[in-house]
CSV table of C-alpha atoms and ligand atoms in Angstrom, one decimal:
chain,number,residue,atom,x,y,z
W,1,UNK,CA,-14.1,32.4,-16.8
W,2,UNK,CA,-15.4,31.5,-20.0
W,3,UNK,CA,-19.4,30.4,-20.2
W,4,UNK,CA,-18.3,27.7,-23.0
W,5,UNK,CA,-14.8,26.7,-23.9
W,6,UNK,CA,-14.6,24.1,-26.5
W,7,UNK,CA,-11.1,23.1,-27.3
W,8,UNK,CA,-9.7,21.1,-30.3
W,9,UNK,CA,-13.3,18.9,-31.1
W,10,UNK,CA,-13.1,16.7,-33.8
W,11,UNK,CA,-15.7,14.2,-35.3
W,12,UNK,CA,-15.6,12.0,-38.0
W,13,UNK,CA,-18.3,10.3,-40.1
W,14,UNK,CA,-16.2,7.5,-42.0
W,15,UNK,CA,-13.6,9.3,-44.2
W,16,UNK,CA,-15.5,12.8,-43.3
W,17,UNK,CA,-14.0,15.0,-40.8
W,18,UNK,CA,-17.3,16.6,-40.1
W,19,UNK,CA,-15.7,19.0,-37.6
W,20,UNK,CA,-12.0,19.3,-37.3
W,21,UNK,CA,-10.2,21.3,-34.6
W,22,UNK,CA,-12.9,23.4,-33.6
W,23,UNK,CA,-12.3,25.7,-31.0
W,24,UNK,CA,-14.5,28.4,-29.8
W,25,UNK,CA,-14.3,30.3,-26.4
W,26,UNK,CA,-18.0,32.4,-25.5
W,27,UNK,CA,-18.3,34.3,-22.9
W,28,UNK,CA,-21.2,35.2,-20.4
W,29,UNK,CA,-23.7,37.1,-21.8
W,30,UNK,CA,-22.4,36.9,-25.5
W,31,UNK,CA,-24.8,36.5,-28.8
W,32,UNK,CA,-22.4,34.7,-31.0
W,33,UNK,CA,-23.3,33.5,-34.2
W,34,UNK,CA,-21.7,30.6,-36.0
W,35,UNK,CA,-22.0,30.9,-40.2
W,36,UNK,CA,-20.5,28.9,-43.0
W,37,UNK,CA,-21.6,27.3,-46.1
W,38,UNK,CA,-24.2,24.2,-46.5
W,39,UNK,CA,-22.2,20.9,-45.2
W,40,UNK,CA,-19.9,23.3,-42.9
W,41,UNK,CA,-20.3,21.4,-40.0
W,42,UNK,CA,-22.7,23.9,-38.1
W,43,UNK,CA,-24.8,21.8,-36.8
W,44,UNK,CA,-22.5,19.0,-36.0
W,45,UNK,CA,-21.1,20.9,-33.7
W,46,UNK,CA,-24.6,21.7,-32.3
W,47,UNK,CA,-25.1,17.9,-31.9
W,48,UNK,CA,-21.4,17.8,-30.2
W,49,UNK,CA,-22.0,20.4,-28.0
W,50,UNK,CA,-26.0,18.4,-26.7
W,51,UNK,CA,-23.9,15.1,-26.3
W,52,UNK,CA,-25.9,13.7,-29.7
W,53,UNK,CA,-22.5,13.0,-30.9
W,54,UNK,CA,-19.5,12.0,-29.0
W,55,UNK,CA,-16.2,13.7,-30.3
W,56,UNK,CA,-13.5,11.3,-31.2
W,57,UNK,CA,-11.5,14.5,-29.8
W,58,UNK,CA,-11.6,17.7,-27.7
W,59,UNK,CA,-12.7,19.1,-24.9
W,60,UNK,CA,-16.3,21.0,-24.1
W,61,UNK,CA,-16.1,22.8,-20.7
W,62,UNK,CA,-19.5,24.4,-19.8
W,63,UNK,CA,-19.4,27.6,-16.7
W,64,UNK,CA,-15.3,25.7,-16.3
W,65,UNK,CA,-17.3,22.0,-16.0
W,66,UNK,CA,-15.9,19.7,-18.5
W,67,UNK,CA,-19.0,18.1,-19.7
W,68,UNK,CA,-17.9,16.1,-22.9
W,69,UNK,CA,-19.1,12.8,-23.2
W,70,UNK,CA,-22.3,13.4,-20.6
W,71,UNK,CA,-25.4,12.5,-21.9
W,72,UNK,CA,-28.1,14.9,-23.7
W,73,UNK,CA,-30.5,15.2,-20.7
W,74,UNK,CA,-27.6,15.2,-18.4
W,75,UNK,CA,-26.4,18.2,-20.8
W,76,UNK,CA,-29.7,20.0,-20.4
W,77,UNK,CA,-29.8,19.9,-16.9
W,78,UNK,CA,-26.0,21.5,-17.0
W,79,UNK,CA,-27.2,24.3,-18.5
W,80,UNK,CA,-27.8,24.1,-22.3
W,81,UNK,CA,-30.7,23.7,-24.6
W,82,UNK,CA,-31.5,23.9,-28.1
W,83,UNK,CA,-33.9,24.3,-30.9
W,84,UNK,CA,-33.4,22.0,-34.3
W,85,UNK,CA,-33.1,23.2,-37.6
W,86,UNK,CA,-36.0,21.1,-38.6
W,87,UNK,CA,-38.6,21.9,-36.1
W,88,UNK,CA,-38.9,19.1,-33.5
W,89,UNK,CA,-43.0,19.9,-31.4
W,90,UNK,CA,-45.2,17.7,-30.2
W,91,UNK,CA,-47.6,18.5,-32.9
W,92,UNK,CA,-50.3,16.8,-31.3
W,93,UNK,CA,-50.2,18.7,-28.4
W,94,UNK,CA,-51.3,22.3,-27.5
W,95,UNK,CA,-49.2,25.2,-27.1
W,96,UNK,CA,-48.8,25.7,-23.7
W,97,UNK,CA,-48.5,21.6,-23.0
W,98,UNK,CA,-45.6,21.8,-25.4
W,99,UNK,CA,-43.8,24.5,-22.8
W,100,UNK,CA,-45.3,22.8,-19.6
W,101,UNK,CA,-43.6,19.1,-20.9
W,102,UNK,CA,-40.2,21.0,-20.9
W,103,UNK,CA,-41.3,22.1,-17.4
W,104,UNK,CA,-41.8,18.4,-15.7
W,105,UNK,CA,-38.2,18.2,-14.1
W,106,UNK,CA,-38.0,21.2,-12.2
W,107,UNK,CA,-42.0,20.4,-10.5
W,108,UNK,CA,-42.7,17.6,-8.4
W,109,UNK,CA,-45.5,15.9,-6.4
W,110,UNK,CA,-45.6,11.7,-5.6
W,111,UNK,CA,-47.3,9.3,-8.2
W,112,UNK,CA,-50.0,9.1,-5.0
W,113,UNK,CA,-50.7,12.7,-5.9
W,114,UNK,CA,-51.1,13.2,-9.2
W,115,UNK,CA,-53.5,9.8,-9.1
W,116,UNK,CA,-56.1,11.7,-6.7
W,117,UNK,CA,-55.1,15.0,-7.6
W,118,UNK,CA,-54.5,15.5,-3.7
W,119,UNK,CA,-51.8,17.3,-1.7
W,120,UNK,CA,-49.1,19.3,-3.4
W,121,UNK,CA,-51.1,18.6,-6.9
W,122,UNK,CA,-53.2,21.1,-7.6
W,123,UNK,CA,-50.7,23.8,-6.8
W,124,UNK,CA,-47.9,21.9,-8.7
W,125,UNK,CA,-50.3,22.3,-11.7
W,126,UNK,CA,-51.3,25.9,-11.3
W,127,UNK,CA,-47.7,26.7,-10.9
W,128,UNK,CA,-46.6,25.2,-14.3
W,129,UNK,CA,-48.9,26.7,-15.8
W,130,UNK,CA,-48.8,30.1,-14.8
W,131,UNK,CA,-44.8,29.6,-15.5
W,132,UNK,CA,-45.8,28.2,-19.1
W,133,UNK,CA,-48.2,30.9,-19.6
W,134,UNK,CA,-45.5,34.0,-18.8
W,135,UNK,CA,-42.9,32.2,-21.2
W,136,UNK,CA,-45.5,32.2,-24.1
W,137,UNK,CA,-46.3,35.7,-23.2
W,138,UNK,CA,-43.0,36.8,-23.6
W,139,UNK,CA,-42.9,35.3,-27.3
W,140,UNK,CA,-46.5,37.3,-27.6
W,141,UNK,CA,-47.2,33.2,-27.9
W,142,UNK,CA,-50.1,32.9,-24.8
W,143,UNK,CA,-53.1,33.8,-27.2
W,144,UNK,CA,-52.0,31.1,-29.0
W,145,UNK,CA,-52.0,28.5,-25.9
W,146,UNK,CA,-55.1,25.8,-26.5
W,147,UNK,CA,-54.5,25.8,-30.0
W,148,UNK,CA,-52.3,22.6,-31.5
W,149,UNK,CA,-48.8,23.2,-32.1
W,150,UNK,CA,-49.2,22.3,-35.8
W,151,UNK,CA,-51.4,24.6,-36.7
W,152,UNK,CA,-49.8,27.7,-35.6
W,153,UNK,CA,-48.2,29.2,-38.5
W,154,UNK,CA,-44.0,28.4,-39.5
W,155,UNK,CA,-42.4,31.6,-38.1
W,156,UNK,CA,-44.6,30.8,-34.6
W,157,UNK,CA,-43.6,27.3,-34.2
W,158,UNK,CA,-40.0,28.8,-34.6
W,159,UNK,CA,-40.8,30.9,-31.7
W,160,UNK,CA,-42.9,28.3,-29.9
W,161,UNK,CA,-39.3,26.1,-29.6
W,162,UNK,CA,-37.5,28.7,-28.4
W,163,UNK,CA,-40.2,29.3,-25.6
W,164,UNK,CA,-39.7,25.2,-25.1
W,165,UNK,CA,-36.3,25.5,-24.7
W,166,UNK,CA,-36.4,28.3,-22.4
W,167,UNK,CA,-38.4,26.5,-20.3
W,168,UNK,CA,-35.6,24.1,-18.8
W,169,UNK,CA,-34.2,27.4,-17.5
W,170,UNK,CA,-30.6,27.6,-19.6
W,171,UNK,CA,-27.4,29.0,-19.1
W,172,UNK,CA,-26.6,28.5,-22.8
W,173,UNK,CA,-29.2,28.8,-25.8
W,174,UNK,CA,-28.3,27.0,-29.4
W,175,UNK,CA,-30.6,27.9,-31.9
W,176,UNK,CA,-29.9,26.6,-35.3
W,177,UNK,CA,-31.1,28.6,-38.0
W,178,UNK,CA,-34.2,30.4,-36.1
W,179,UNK,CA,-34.9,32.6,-39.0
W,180,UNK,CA,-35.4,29.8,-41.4
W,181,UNK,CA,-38.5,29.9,-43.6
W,182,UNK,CA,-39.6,33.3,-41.6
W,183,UNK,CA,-40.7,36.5,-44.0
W,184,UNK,CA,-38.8,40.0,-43.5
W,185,UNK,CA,-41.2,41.1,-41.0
W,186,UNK,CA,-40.9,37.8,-38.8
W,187,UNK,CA,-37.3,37.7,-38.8
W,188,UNK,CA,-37.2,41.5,-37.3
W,189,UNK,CA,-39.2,40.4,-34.6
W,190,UNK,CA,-37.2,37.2,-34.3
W,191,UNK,CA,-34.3,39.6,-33.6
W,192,UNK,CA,-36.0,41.8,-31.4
W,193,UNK,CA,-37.4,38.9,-29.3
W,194,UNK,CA,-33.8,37.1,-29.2
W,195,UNK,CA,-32.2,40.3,-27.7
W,196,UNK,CA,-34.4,40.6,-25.3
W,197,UNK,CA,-34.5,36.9,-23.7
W,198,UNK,CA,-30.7,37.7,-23.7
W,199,UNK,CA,-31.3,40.5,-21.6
W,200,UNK,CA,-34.5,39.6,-19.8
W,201,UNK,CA,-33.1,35.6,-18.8
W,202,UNK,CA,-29.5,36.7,-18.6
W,203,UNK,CA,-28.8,34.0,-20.8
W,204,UNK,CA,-25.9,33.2,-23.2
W,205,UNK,CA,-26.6,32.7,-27.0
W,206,UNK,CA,-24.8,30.8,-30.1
W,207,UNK,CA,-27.0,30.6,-33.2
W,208,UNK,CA,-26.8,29.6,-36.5
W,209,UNK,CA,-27.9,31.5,-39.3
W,210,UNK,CA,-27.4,32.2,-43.2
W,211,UNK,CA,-29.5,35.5,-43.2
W,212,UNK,CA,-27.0,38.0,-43.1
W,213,UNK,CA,-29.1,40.5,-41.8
W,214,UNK,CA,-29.8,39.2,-38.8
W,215,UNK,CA,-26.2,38.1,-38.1
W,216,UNK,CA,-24.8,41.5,-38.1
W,217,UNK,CA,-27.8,42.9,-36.4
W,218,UNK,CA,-27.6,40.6,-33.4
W,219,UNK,CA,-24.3,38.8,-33.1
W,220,UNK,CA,-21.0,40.2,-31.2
W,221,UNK,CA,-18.8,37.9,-32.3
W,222,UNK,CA,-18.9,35.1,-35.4
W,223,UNK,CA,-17.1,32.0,-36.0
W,224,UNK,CA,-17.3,31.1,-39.6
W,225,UNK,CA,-16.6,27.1,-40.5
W,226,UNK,CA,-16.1,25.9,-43.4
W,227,UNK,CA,-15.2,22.3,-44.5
W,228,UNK,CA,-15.8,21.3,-40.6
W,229,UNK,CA,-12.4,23.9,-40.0
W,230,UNK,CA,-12.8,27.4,-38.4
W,231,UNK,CA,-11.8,29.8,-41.2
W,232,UNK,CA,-12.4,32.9,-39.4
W,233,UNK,CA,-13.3,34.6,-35.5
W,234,UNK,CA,-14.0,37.1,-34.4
W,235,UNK,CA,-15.2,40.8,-33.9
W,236,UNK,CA,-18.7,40.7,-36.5
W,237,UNK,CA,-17.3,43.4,-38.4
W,238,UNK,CA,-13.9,42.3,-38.9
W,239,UNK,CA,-15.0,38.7,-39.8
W,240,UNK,CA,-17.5,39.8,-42.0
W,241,UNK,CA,-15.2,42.1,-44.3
W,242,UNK,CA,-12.6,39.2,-43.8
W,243,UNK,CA,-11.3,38.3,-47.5
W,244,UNK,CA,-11.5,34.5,-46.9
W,245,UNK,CA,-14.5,34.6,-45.3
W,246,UNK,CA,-16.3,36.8,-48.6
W,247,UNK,CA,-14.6,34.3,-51.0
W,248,UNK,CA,-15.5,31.4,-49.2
W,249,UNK,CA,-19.0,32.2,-48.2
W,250,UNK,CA,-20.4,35.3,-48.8
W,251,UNK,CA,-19.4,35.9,-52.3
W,252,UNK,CA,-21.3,33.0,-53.0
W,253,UNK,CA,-24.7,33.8,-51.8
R,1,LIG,N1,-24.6,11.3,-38.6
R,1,LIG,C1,-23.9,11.6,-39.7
R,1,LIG,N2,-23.3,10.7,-40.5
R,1,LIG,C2,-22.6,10.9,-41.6
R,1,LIG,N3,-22.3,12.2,-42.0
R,1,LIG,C3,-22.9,13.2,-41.3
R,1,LIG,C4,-23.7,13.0,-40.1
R,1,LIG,N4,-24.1,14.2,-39.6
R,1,LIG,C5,-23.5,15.1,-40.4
R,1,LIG,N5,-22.8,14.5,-41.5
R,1,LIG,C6,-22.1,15.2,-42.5
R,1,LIG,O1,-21.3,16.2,-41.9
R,1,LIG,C7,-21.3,17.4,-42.8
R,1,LIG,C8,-21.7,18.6,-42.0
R,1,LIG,O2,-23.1,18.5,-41.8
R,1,LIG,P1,-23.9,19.6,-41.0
R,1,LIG,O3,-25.3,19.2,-40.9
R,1,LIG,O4,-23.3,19.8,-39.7
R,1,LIG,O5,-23.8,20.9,-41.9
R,1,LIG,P2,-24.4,22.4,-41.7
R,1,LIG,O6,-23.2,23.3,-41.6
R,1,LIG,O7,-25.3,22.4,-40.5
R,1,LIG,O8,-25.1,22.6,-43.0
R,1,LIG,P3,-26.5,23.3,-43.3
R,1,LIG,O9,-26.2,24.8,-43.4
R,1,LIG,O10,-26.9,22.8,-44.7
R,1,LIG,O11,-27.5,23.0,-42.3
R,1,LIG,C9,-22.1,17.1,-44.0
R,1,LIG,O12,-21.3,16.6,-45.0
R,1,LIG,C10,-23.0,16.0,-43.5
R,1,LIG,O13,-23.4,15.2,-44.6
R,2,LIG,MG1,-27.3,22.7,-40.3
């Protein structure tokens, strides 16, 4: 079975068919990358897929769980979570308490407990902590854990929502453009650290991205939207040397 099966998902914006019969079918364990022009549709579908939009159309089956219409956090605890194209952190907030915040629903102790820091709430604490602390570490993030979010440099606040949204323990990452504003030498990393929280977490991934590079140095399979429509899917290779696919979008940039 299929990890995600999305089937005929359409949405429209008064007279815009944002996304029009959009189907895409990724399996367990895949990096698939979803590319198009500026105004595709890319992360519409995103928004579709996190229950931020409701299609007027379609189907979105999650592990062979038809979860369209459920609610963002009810979509987070089925398994998927996301990082923004515009970074979203509590940039008040340190590091590691941006990680631990995405760690609240899976710790508990009683409102009794966490008022007199009795019983299970000491431990509780510890425990998110120490999880927090090994997520950052895997991003090379945990030197970085008192200091606030805002002032760690762009291509580590990339990384630092990434380390958020592993945090909620997903079946299915979206990242939506991770590479953005990141030099060469951060975007090689970026990959590097993406292929290995696909290996490490056993996790699926869809991502969007307009550097090339990383696209065919990381992603299987591509989908390539344009006008809100699926142009091309695919093998990386074959979709990338597609003929409609270089007029439409690479050709261009
Ligand atoms: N809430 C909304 N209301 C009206 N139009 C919207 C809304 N959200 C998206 N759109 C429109 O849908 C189209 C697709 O936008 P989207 O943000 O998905 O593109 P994208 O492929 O992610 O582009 P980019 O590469 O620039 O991020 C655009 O024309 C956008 O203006
Ligand atoms: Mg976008």
């Amino acid at each position: 079975m299929a990890l995600l099966e999305v089937n005929n998902l359409c949405i429209q914006f008064g007279g815009l068919r944002a996304v029009d019969d959009f189907n895409l079918t990724i399996e367990k364990g895949e990096l698939y990358g979803l590319i198009g022009p500026n105004g595709a549709g890319k992360t519409t579908v995103f928004n579709l897929l996190t229950g931020v939009y409701r299609p007027n159309e379609g189907i979105i089956r999650l592990d062979g769980e038809d979860i369209t219409g459920h609610r963002t956090t009810e979509i987070n605890r089925d398994g998927i979570a996301r990082t923004f194209q515009n970074i979203r952190l509590f940039a008040d907030m340190p590091v590691i308490d941006n990680v631990r915040a995405a760690l609240g629903g899976q710790y508990h102790y009683s409102l009794f407990e966490s008022l007199f820091h009795v019983g299970k709430y000491k431990a509780t604490e510890q425990a998110m902590t120490e999880r927090a602390m090994s997520l950052l570490a895997v991003f090379h993030l945990d030197q970085y854990a008192e200091v606030m979010a805002s002032n760690l440099p762009y291509g580590q606040q990339r990384k630092l929502e990434i380390a958020r949204a592993m945090a909620t323990n997903p079946k299915l990452l979206l990242l939506d453009e991770p590479a953005a504003g990141m030099n060469p030498n951060e975007t090689a990393e970026l990959m590097d650290t993406i292929e290995l929280i696909r290996d490490k977490f056993d996790i699926t991934i869809l991502l969007i991205e307009h550097d090339m590079k990383l696209v065919s140095g990381i992603c299987e399979k591509l989908t390539v939207l344009n006008f809100g429509r699926v142009l091309a899917q695919g093998e990386t290779k074959a979709v990338l040397s597609d003929p409609e696919v270089v007029k439409a979008y690479l050709g261009e940039s």
